[in-house]
One Martini backbone bead per residue (centre of mass of N, CA, C, O) as a GRO file, in nm:
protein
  227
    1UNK     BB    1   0.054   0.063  -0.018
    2UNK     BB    2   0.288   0.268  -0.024
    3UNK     BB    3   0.384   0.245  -0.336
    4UNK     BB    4   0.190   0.441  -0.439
    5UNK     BB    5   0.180   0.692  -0.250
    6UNK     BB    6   0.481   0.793  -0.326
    7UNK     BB    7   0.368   0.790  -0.671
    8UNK     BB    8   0.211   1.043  -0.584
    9UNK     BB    9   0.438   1.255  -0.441
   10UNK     BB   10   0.642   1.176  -0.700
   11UNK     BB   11   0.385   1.324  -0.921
   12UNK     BB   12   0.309   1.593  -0.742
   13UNK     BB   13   0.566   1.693  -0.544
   14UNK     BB   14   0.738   1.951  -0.646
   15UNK     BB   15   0.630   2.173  -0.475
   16UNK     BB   16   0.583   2.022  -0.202
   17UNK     BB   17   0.674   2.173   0.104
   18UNK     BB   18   0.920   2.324   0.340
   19UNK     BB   19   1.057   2.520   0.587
   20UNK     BB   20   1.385   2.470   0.760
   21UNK     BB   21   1.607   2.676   0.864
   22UNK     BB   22   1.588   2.778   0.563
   23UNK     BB   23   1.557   2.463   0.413
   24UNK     BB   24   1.371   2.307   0.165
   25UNK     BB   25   1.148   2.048   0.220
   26UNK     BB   26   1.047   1.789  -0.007
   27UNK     BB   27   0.836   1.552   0.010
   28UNK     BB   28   0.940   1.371  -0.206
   29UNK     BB   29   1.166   1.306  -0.079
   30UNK     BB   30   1.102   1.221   0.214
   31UNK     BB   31   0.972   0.944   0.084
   32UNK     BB   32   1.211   0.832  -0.026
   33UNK     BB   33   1.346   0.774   0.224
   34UNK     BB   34   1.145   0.617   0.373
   35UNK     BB   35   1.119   0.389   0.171
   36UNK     BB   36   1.405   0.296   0.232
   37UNK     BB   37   1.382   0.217   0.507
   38UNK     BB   38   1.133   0.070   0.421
   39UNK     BB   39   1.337  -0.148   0.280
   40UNK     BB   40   1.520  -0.201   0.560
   41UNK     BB   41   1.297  -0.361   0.702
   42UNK     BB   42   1.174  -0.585   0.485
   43UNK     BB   43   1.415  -0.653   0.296
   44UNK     BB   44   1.345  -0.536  -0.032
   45UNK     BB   45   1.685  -0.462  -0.080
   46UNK     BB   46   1.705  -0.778  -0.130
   47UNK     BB   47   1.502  -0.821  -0.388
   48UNK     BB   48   1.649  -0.685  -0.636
   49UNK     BB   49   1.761  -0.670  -0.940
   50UNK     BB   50   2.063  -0.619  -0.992
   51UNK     BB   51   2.141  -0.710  -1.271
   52UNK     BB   52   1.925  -0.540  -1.432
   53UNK     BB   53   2.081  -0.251  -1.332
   54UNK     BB   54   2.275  -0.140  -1.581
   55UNK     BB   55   2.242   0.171  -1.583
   56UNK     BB   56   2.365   0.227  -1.316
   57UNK     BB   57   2.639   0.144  -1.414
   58UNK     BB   58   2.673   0.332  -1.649
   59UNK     BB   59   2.627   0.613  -1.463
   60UNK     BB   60   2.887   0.576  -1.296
   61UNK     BB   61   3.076   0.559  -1.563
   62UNK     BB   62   3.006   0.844  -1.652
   63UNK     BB   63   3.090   1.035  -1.406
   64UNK     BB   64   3.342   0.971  -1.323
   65UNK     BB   65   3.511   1.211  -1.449
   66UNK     BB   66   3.386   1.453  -1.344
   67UNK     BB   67   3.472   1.372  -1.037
   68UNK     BB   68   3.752   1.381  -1.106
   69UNK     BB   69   3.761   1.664  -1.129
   70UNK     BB   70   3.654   1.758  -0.880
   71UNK     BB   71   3.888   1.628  -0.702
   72UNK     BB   72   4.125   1.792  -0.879
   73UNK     BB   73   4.020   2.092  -0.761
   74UNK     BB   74   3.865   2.012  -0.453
   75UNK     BB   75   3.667   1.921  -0.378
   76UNK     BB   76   3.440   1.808  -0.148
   77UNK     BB   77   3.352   1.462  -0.109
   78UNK     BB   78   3.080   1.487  -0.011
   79UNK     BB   79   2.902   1.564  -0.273
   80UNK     BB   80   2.918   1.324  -0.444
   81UNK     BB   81   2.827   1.114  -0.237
   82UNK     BB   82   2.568   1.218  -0.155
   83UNK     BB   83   2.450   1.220  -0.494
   84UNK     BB   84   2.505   0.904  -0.513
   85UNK     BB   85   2.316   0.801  -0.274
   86UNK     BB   86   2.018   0.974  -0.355
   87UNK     BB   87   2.012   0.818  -0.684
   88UNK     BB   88   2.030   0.522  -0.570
   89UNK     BB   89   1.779   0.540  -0.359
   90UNK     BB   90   1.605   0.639  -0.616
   91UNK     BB   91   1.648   0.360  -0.765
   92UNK     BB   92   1.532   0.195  -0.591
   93UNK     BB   93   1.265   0.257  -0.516
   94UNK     BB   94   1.124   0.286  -0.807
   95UNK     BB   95   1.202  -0.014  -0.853
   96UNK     BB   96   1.018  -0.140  -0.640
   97UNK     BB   97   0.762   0.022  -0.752
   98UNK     BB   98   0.766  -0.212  -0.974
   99UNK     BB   99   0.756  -0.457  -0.844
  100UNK     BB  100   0.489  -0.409  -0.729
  101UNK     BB  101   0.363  -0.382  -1.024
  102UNK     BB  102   0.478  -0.597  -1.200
  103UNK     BB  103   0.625  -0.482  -1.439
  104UNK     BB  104   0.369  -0.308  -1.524
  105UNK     BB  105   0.290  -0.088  -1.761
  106UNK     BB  106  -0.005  -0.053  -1.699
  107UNK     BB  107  -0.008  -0.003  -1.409
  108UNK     BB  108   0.157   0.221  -1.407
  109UNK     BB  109  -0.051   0.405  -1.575
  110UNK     BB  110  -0.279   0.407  -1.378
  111UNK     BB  111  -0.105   0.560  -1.180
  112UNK     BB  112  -0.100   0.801  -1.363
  113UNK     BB  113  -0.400   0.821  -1.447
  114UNK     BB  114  -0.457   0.920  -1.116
  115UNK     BB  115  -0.239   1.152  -1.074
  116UNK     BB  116  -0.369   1.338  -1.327
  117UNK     BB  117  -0.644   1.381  -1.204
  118UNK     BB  118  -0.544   1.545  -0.939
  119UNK     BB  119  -0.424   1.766  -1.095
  120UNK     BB  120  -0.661   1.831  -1.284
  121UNK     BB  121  -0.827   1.941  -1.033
  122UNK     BB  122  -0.679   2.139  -0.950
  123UNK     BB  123  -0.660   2.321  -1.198
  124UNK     BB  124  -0.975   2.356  -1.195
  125UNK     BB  125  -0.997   2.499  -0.951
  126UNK     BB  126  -0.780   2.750  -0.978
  127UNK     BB  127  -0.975   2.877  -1.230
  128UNK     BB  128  -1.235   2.906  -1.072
  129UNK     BB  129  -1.138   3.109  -0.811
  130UNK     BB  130  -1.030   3.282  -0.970
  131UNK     BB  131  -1.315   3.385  -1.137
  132UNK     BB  132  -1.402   3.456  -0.813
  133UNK     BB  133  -1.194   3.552  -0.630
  134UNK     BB  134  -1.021   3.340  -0.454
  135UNK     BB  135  -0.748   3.338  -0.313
  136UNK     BB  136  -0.741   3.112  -0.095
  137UNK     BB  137  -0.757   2.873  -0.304
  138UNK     BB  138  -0.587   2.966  -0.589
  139UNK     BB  139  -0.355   3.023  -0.401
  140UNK     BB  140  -0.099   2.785  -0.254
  141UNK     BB  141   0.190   2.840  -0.175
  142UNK     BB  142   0.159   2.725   0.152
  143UNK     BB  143   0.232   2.435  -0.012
  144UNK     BB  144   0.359   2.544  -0.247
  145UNK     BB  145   0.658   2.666  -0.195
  146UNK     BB  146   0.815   2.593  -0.490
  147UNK     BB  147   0.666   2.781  -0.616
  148UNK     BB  148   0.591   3.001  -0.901
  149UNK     BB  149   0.472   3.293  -0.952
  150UNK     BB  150   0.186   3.402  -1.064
  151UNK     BB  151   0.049   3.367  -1.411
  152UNK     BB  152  -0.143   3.588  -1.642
  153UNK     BB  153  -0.386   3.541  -1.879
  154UNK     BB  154  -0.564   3.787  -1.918
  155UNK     BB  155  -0.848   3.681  -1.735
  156UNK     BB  156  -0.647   3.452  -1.628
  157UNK     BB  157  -0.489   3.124  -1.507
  158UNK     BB  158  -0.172   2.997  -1.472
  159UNK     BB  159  -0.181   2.661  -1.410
  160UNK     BB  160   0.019   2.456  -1.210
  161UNK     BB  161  -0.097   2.314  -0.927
  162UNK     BB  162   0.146   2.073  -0.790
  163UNK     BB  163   0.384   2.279  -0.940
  164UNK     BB  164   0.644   2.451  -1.031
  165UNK     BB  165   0.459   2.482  -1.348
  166UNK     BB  166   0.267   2.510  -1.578
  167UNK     BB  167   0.442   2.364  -1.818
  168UNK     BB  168   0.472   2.152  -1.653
  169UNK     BB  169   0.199   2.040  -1.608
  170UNK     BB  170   0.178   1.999  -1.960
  171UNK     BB  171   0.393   1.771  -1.978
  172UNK     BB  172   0.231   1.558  -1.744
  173UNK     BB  173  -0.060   1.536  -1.936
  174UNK     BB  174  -0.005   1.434  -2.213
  175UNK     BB  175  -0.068   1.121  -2.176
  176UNK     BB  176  -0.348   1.186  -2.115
  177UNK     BB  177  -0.410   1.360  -2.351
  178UNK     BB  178  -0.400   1.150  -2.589
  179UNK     BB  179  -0.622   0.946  -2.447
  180UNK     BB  180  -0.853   1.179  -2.452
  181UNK     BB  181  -0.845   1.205  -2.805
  182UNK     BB  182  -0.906   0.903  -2.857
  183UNK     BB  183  -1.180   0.900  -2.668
  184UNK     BB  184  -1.324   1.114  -2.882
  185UNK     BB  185  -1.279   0.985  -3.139
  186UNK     BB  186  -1.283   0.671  -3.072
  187UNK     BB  187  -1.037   0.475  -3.070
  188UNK     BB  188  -1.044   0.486  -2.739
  189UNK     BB  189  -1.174   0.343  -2.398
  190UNK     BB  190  -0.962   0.430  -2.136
  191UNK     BB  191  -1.156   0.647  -2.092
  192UNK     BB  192  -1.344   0.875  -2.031
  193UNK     BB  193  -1.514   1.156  -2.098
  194UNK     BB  194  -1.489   1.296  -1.827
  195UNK     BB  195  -1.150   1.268  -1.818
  196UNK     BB  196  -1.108   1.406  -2.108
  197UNK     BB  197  -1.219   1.651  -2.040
  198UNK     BB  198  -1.094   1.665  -1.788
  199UNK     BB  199  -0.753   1.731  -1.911
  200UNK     BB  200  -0.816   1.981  -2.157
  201UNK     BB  201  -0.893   2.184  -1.955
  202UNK     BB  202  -0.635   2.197  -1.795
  203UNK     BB  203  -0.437   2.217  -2.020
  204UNK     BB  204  -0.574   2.527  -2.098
  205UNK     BB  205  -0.526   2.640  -1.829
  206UNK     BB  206  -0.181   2.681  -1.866
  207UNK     BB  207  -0.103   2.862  -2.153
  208UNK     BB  208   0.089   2.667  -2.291
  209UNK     BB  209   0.319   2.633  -2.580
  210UNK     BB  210   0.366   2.315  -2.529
  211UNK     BB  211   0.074   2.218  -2.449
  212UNK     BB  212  -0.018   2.303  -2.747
  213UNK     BB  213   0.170   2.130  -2.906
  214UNK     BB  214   0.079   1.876  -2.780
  215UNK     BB  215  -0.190   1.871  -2.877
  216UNK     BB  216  -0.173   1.869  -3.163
  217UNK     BB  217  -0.007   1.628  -3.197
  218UNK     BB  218  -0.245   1.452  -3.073
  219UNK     BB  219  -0.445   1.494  -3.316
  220UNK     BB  220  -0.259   1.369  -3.508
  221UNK     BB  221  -0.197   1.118  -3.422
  222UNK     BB  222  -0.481   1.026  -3.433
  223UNK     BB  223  -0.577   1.062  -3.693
  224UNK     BB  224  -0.346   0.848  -3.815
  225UNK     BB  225  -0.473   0.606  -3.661
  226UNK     BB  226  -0.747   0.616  -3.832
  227UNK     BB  227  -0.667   0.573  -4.104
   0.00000   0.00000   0.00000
């Protein structure tokens, strides 16, 4: 049960955090931390395939030079180290939680768009409360702590969601977004009506250059497969 709460914290809290002393903790940060205690506690980091992950070795080989560089400048050896134990617990646990969802990618993408629709009814709520003027609402900074200041297209409000901006948000509905496409042609019934439609509309809610190249593009590559 752990390992999907932890990847709705990792694909929705980017900017979700708080300041301790002048530095701030994002949350999914601190649950990366957290999955990983309780993988050394359940023993589940001695179930990894660890011969299956080339690539963490491929990564490790290709850092060596630029290493080796900052350590013949002088840098400080902990600043590397501790990069590498960050990046590595966090292969793990990502790992892990394919692990747990029997590295189906099906699996895996039902988890994206059940996060994909959280993000999305924040978004469509962002702009609703803005075009009601109710502050207190729209303006959610309390809590995404890492966002970046508020901005405006003509009477609209460039929803960020719960992301550090629009286009990042943009970004991360794409793939949602392309089978919300699929939905309303006609071509695919992975979505419903009611979920298609709130996805382009949080989508368009974002005023972002990318995410309407994004929408354009999900719809030739429908129009394609239709053909």
């Amino acid at each position: 049960m752990f390992a999907p709460f932890l990847a709705y914290l990792a694909f929705l809290g980017t900017a979700i955090a708080t300041a301790q002393g002048g530095q701030q903790l994002n949350f999914a940060l601190a649950m990366v931390l957290l999955a990983f205690v309780l993988m050394l506690g359940t023993g589940d980091v001695l179930k990894l395939p660890y011969r299956r992950m080339m690539a963490a070795r491929w990564f490790v080989l290709a850092t060596i030079p630029g290493t080796m560089l900052y350590a013949l400048r002088g840098g400080p050896p902990l600043v590397p180290l501790a990069q590498y134990f960050g990046i590595l617990v966090c292969w793990a646990v990502v790992w892990n939680l394919f692990r747990h969802l029997k590295y189906s990618p099906e699996r895996a993408f039902m988890l994206y768009l059940r996060c994909a629709t959280v993000s999305a009814i924040v978004g469509v709520y962002q702009q609703i409360t803005y075009l009601l003027q109710i502050e207190a609402l729209y303006d959610i900074r309390w809590l995404t702590v890492g966002a970046a200041g508020l901005d405006v297209s003509g009477p609209f409000l460039r929803v960020p969601s719960l992301f550090t901006e629009p286009s990042y948000f943009a970004a991360f509905l794409m793939p949602a977004l392309y089978f919300a496409i699929l939905r309303l042609s006609g071509a695919s019934r992975r979505l419903s009506i009611g979920r298609s439609v709130l996805f382009i509309l949080a989508l368009m809610c974002t005023f972002s250059t990318i995410g309407y190249i994004g929408l354009v593009l999900c719809v030739l590559f429908a129009i394609r497969l239709s053909l």
